[in-house]
């Protein structure tokens, strides 16, 4: 089941859609730096009190990204996200019902370059999340680094983004009333370095922390695969062992974020730029995998659940790949 929306008229709507995507790209590539610059610059003007008061608020509110964030429904429902949805377009599909009396841990794959599908499906209402999953509140984990940026942290939390650490995950998953969904992009920043059209390689073989977390809280695991996520950008060739890949790996170790050298189209021309290609994305949410709660699971227990998760994710991919023109002989590869 998926939510469908009526198509819009072409000329003006296309420009608005492109502008919406450009705004989203800027918000994550440039807004963070602008927020930092404004915060510092205000201290040297007659408006220094704005930054001083915000600094005090920031200190008082410093734990909020680890305590479920602070979503603002007006921003989640903003029309700009609907234009962004229609640009690609992006759709969300469910294959099973989720009980609002339970909490869920969703593994999202693949990361892609900028995780467009994860952001729009779980941090906005553009694809109809609340309609598909009534009674479920989505949270998407993002690197803690981004929540250290003034002003930007509040913008990020408004959509349902939370800090990507164990304390933050536990806060969401241990809520006794249920009805919470925690989405984790398991491949993370490292997987983004291999995101290119036609790639179905997932950094997942040795990623088991999310499985251990689910067992500790007795939270069902839900696999989700975003078809088309890797098709939005081309990337400069960076095979493992190359000088570029080594530099990217070093920067990732230092900063915690990867820096893929990606390109696609421009705003006013189609030959080169950082605006993603107009290629459809469909995020398919699989059925929950029951997990038995155990405070200190053994390695064998974690491996067993992890293997079951890999099988369910593979089955989800195999069942739906033909709908998205993926060749029959193409399969997921776990590294």
Coordinates of C-alpha atoms in Angstrom, one line a residue:
X1 CA 0.0 0.0 0.0
X2 CA 1.2 3.5 -0.8
X3 CA -0.2 7.0 -0.8
X4 CA -0.6 8.6 -4.2
X5 CA -1.0 12.2 -5.0
X6 CA -2.5 14.0 -8.0
X7 CA 0.1 15.2 -10.6
X8 CA 0.6 19.0 -10.9
X9 CA 0.8 21.2 -14.0
X10 CA 4.2 21.2 -15.7
X11 CA 6.1 24.5 -16.2
X12 CA 5.7 26.5 -13.0
X13 CA 5.4 23.4 -10.8
X14 CA 8.7 22.1 -12.2
X15 CA 10.5 25.3 -11.3
X16 CA 9.0 25.2 -7.8
X17 CA 10.0 21.6 -7.4
X18 CA 13.5 22.3 -8.4
X19 CA 13.6 25.3 -6.1
X20 CA 12.4 23.1 -3.2
X21 CA 15.1 20.5 -3.8
X22 CA 17.8 23.3 -4.1
X23 CA 16.5 24.6 -0.8
X24 CA 16.9 21.2 0.8
X25 CA 20.4 20.7 -0.6
X26 CA 21.4 24.2 0.7
X27 CA 19.9 23.5 4.1
X28 CA 22.3 20.6 4.7
X29 CA 25.3 21.8 2.7
X30 CA 25.3 25.5 3.5
X31 CA 22.8 26.4 6.2
X32 CA 24.9 24.8 8.9
X33 CA 27.8 27.0 8.1
X34 CA 25.6 30.1 7.7
X35 CA 24.0 29.5 11.1
X36 CA 27.5 29.3 12.7
X37 CA 28.7 32.4 11.0
X38 CA 25.5 34.4 12.0
X39 CA 25.8 33.2 15.6
X40 CA 29.4 34.4 15.9
X41 CA 28.9 37.6 13.9
X42 CA 26.0 38.8 16.0
X43 CA 28.4 39.0 19.0
X44 CA 30.2 41.8 17.3
X45 CA 27.0 43.9 16.6
X46 CA 24.4 45.7 18.6
X47 CA 22.4 42.5 18.4
X48 CA 24.9 40.6 20.5
X49 CA 22.2 39.8 23.1
X50 CA 20.4 37.5 20.6
X51 CA 23.4 35.2 20.4
X52 CA 24.0 35.5 24.2
X53 CA 20.4 34.5 25.0
X54 CA 20.5 31.7 22.4
X55 CA 23.7 30.5 24.0
X56 CA 22.0 30.3 27.4
X57 CA 19.0 28.5 25.8
X58 CA 21.3 26.1 24.0
X59 CA 23.0 25.2 27.2
X60 CA 19.7 24.6 29.0
X61 CA 18.4 22.6 26.0
X62 CA 21.6 20.7 25.2
X63 CA 20.1 17.3 26.0
X64 CA 17.0 17.6 23.8
X65 CA 18.4 15.9 20.7
X66 CA 19.0 12.8 23.0
X67 CA 15.5 13.1 24.5
X68 CA 13.3 12.6 21.4
X69 CA 13.9 16.0 19.8
X70 CA 11.3 18.7 19.4
X71 CA 9.2 18.2 16.3
X72 CA 7.1 21.1 14.9
X73 CA 4.2 19.8 12.9
X74 CA 3.8 23.0 10.9
X75 CA 7.2 22.6 9.5
X76 CA 6.8 18.8 8.9
X77 CA 3.6 19.7 6.8
X78 CA 5.2 22.6 5.0
X79 CA 4.3 22.8 1.3
X80 CA 7.9 22.9 0.2
X81 CA 8.3 19.2 1.1
X82 CA 5.4 18.4 -1.2
X83 CA 7.2 20.1 -4.1
X84 CA 10.3 18.2 -3.2
X85 CA 8.3 14.9 -3.2
X86 CA 7.0 15.7 -6.7
X87 CA 10.4 16.6 -8.1
X88 CA 11.7 13.0 -8.1
X89 CA 9.0 11.8 -7.2
X90 CA 9.3 10.1 -3.8
X91 CA 6.8 7.5 -2.5
X92 CA 6.4 5.5 0.7
X93 CA 5.0 2.0 0.6
X94 CA 4.1 -0.4 3.5
X95 CA 3.9 -4.1 3.3
X96 CA 2.6 -4.8 6.8
X97 CA 0.7 -3.0 9.5
X98 CA 2.6 -1.6 12.5
X99 CA 0.8 -1.9 15.9
X100 CA 0.8 1.6 17.5
X101 CA 1.1 -0.1 20.9
X102 CA 4.6 -1.1 20.1
X103 CA 7.9 0.7 19.3
X104 CA 9.9 -0.3 16.2
X105 CA 13.4 0.0 15.0
X106 CA 13.7 0.5 11.2
X107 CA 16.9 -0.2 9.3
X108 CA 16.9 2.1 6.3
X109 CA 19.0 1.1 3.2
X110 CA 20.8 2.3 1.3
X111 CA 22.2 5.6 2.6
X112 CA 22.6 7.1 -0.9
X113 CA 24.6 10.4 -1.1
X114 CA 22.2 12.6 0.9
X115 CA 19.6 10.1 2.2
X116 CA 16.7 12.0 0.4
X117 CA 14.2 9.2 0.8
X118 CA 14.9 8.8 4.6
X119 CA 14.6 12.5 5.2
X120 CA 11.4 13.1 3.2
X121 CA 9.6 9.9 4.3
X122 CA 10.4 10.1 8.0
X123 CA 11.0 13.8 8.7
X124 CA 8.1 15.3 6.7
X125 CA 4.5 14.4 6.0
X126 CA 4.9 14.8 2.2
X127 CA 4.7 11.1 1.5
X128 CA 1.8 10.5 3.9
X129 CA 3.6 8.7 6.7
X130 CA 0.8 9.4 9.3
X131 CA -1.8 8.1 6.8
X132 CA 0.1 4.9 6.1
X133 CA 1.1 4.3 9.8
X134 CA -1.6 5.9 12.0
X135 CA -0.6 6.2 15.7
X136 CA 3.2 5.9 14.9
X137 CA 5.6 8.8 15.5
X138 CA 8.8 8.6 13.4
X139 CA 12.3 9.6 14.5
X140 CA 15.3 9.5 12.2
X141 CA 18.8 9.4 13.6
X142 CA 21.5 11.9 12.5
X143 CA 25.1 12.4 13.4
X144 CA 25.5 14.2 16.8
X145 CA 27.8 16.6 15.1
X146 CA 24.9 18.5 13.4
X147 CA 23.3 19.1 16.8
X148 CA 26.3 21.2 17.9
X149 CA 25.5 23.9 15.4
X150 CA 23.5 26.8 16.7
X151 CA 20.1 27.5 15.2
X152 CA 20.5 24.6 12.8
X153 CA 20.0 22.1 15.6
X154 CA 16.5 23.4 16.2
X155 CA 15.7 23.3 12.4
X156 CA 16.9 19.6 12.4
X157 CA 14.9 18.6 15.4
X158 CA 11.7 20.2 14.0
X159 CA 11.4 17.3 11.5
X160 CA 11.9 14.5 14.0
X161 CA 15.7 14.1 13.7
X162 CA 17.4 12.9 16.8
X163 CA 21.1 12.3 17.9
X164 CA 22.7 9.1 16.7
X165 CA 23.9 7.7 20.0
X166 CA 22.8 4.9 22.2
X167 CA 21.2 7.2 24.8
X168 CA 19.1 8.8 22.2
X169 CA 18.0 5.5 20.7
X170 CA 17.2 4.0 24.1
X171 CA 15.0 7.1 25.0
X172 CA 12.8 6.5 22.0
X173 CA 12.7 2.7 22.2
X174 CA 12.0 2.4 25.9
X175 CA 8.8 4.5 25.9
X176 CA 6.2 2.2 27.5
X177 CA 3.2 3.7 25.7
X178 CA 4.6 2.5 22.3
X179 CA 3.8 4.2 19.0
X180 CA 7.4 5.2 18.2
X181 CA 9.5 4.3 15.2
X182 CA 13.2 4.9 15.2
X183 CA 14.8 4.8 11.8
X184 CA 18.6 4.2 11.5
X185 CA 20.5 4.5 8.2
X186 CA 22.7 1.5 9.0
X187 CA 25.3 2.0 6.3
X188 CA 26.0 5.5 7.5
X189 CA 28.5 8.0 6.1
X190 CA 30.9 5.3 4.9
X191 CA 28.2 3.7 2.7
X192 CA 27.7 7.1 1.0
X193 CA 31.1 6.8 -0.6
X194 CA 29.8 3.9 -2.7
X195 CA 26.5 5.5 -3.6
X196 CA 26.2 5.6 -7.4
X197 CA 23.6 4.5 -10.0
X198 CA 23.2 0.8 -10.3
X199 CA 25.0 0.1 -7.0
X200 CA 23.3 -2.4 -4.6
X201 CA 26.2 -2.9 -2.2
X202 CA 25.2 -2.4 1.5
X203 CA 27.6 -1.9 4.4
X204 CA 25.8 -4.2 6.7
X205 CA 27.7 -7.5 7.1
X206 CA 29.5 -6.4 10.3
X207 CA 27.0 -3.7 11.4
X208 CA 25.2 -5.3 14.4
X209 CA 24.9 -2.6 16.9
X210 CA 21.3 -1.8 15.9
X211 CA 20.4 -5.5 16.3
X212 CA 21.9 -5.6 19.8
X213 CA 19.9 -2.4 20.6
X214 CA 16.7 -4.0 19.4
X215 CA 17.3 -7.2 21.5
X216 CA 18.1 -5.1 24.6
X217 CA 14.7 -3.3 24.3
X218 CA 12.7 -6.2 22.9
X219 CA 11.9 -4.0 19.9
X220 CA 10.8 -5.5 16.6
X221 CA 13.2 -4.9 13.7
X222 CA 11.8 -3.6 10.4
X223 CA 13.8 -3.6 7.2
X224 CA 13.2 -0.8 4.7
X225 CA 14.8 -0.5 1.2
X226 CA 14.7 2.7 -0.8
X227 CA 14.6 1.8 -4.5
X228 CA 16.3 4.6 -6.5
X229 CA 18.1 6.1 -3.6
X230 CA 21.5 5.5 -5.2
X231 CA 20.4 6.8 -8.6
X232 CA 20.2 10.5 -7.8
X233 CA 23.8 11.5 -8.2
X234 CA 26.9 10.4 -10.1
X235 CA 30.1 10.3 -8.0
X236 CA 33.8 10.8 -8.9
X237 CA 35.4 7.3 -9.1
X238 CA 36.9 6.4 -5.8
X239 CA 37.7 2.7 -5.7
X240 CA 39.0 1.2 -2.5
X241 CA 42.8 1.7 -2.3
X242 CA 42.8 4.9 -4.5
X243 CA 44.3 8.1 -3.2
X244 CA 40.9 9.8 -3.2
X245 CA 39.3 7.0 -1.1
X246 CA 42.1 7.2 1.4
X247 CA 41.7 10.9 1.8
X248 CA 37.9 10.5 2.2
X249 CA 38.4 7.8 4.8
X250 CA 40.8 10.0 6.8
X251 CA 38.4 12.9 6.7
X252 CA 35.6 10.6 7.9
X253 CA 37.7 9.4 10.8
X254 CA 38.5 13.0 11.8
X255 CA 35.1 14.7 11.3
X256 CA 32.7 11.8 11.5
X257 CA 31.1 12.6 8.2
X258 CA 32.1 11.5 4.7
X259 CA 32.7 13.8 1.8
X260 CA 31.6 12.1 -1.4
X261 CA 32.4 14.1 -4.6
X262 CA 29.0 13.9 -6.2
X263 CA 27.5 15.7 -9.2
X264 CA 24.3 15.6 -11.2
X265 CA 22.5 18.5 -12.9
X266 CA 22.2 22.3 -12.3
X267 CA 19.2 24.5 -11.6
X268 CA 19.1 26.1 -15.1
X269 CA 20.9 23.4 -17.1
X270 CA 21.1 19.7 -17.1
X271 CA 24.8 19.0 -17.8
X272 CA 26.5 19.6 -14.4
X273 CA 25.6 20.7 -10.8
X274 CA 24.7 19.5 -7.4
X275 CA 20.9 19.2 -7.9
X276 CA 19.9 15.6 -8.0
X277 CA 18.5 13.9 -11.2
X278 CA 14.8 13.6 -11.5
X279 CA 14.6 9.9 -10.8
X280 CA 11.9 8.2 -8.8
X281 CA 12.5 6.9 -5.3
X282 CA 10.2 4.4 -3.6
X283 CA 10.9 3.4 0.0
X284 CA 9.4 0.0 0.8
X285 CA 8.9 -0.7 4.5
X286 CA 9.0 -4.5 5.3
X287 CA 7.2 -6.5 7.9
X288 CA 8.4 -6.5 11.5
X289 CA 10.8 -9.2 12.8
X290 CA 9.8 -10.1 16.4
X291 CA 12.7 -9.9 18.8
X292 CA 12.9 -11.5 22.2
X293 CA 14.1 -9.0 24.9
X294 CA 17.3 -9.8 26.7
X295 CA 19.4 -7.2 28.6
X296 CA 22.8 -8.8 27.8
X297 CA 22.5 -10.8 24.6
X298 CA 25.3 -13.1 23.6
X299 CA 27.2 -12.8 20.4
X300 CA 25.5 -15.9 19.1
X301 CA 22.1 -14.4 19.8
X302 CA 23.0 -11.2 18.1
X303 CA 24.4 -13.0 15.1
X304 CA 21.2 -15.1 14.8
X305 CA 18.9 -12.1 14.7
X306 CA 21.3 -10.3 12.4
X307 CA 21.2 -13.2 9.9
X308 CA 17.4 -13.2 10.0
X309 CA 17.4 -9.5 9.3
X310 CA 19.7 -9.9 6.3
X311 CA 17.4 -12.6 4.9
X312 CA 14.3 -10.5 5.4
X313 CA 15.9 -7.5 3.7
X314 CA 17.0 -9.6 0.8
X315 CA 13.5 -11.1 0.4
X316 CA 12.1 -7.6 0.5
X317 CA 14.5 -6.5 -2.3
X318 CA 13.8 -9.6 -4.4
X319 CA 10.1 -9.3 -4.1
X320 CA 9.9 -5.7 -5.3
X321 CA 12.9 -5.2 -7.6
X322 CA 11.0 -6.1 -10.8
X323 CA 8.7 -3.1 -10.2
X324 CA 11.6 -0.7 -10.4
X325 CA 13.3 -2.2 -13.6
X326 CA 16.1 -3.9 -11.7
X327 CA 17.5 -6.9 -13.6
X328 CA 16.5 -10.4 -12.4
X329 CA 20.1 -11.4 -11.9
X330 CA 20.9 -8.4 -9.7
X331 CA 21.0 -9.1 -5.9
X332 CA 21.9 -7.3 -2.8
X333 CA 25.6 -7.6 -1.8
X334 CA 26.5 -7.2 1.9
X335 CA 30.0 -6.1 2.8

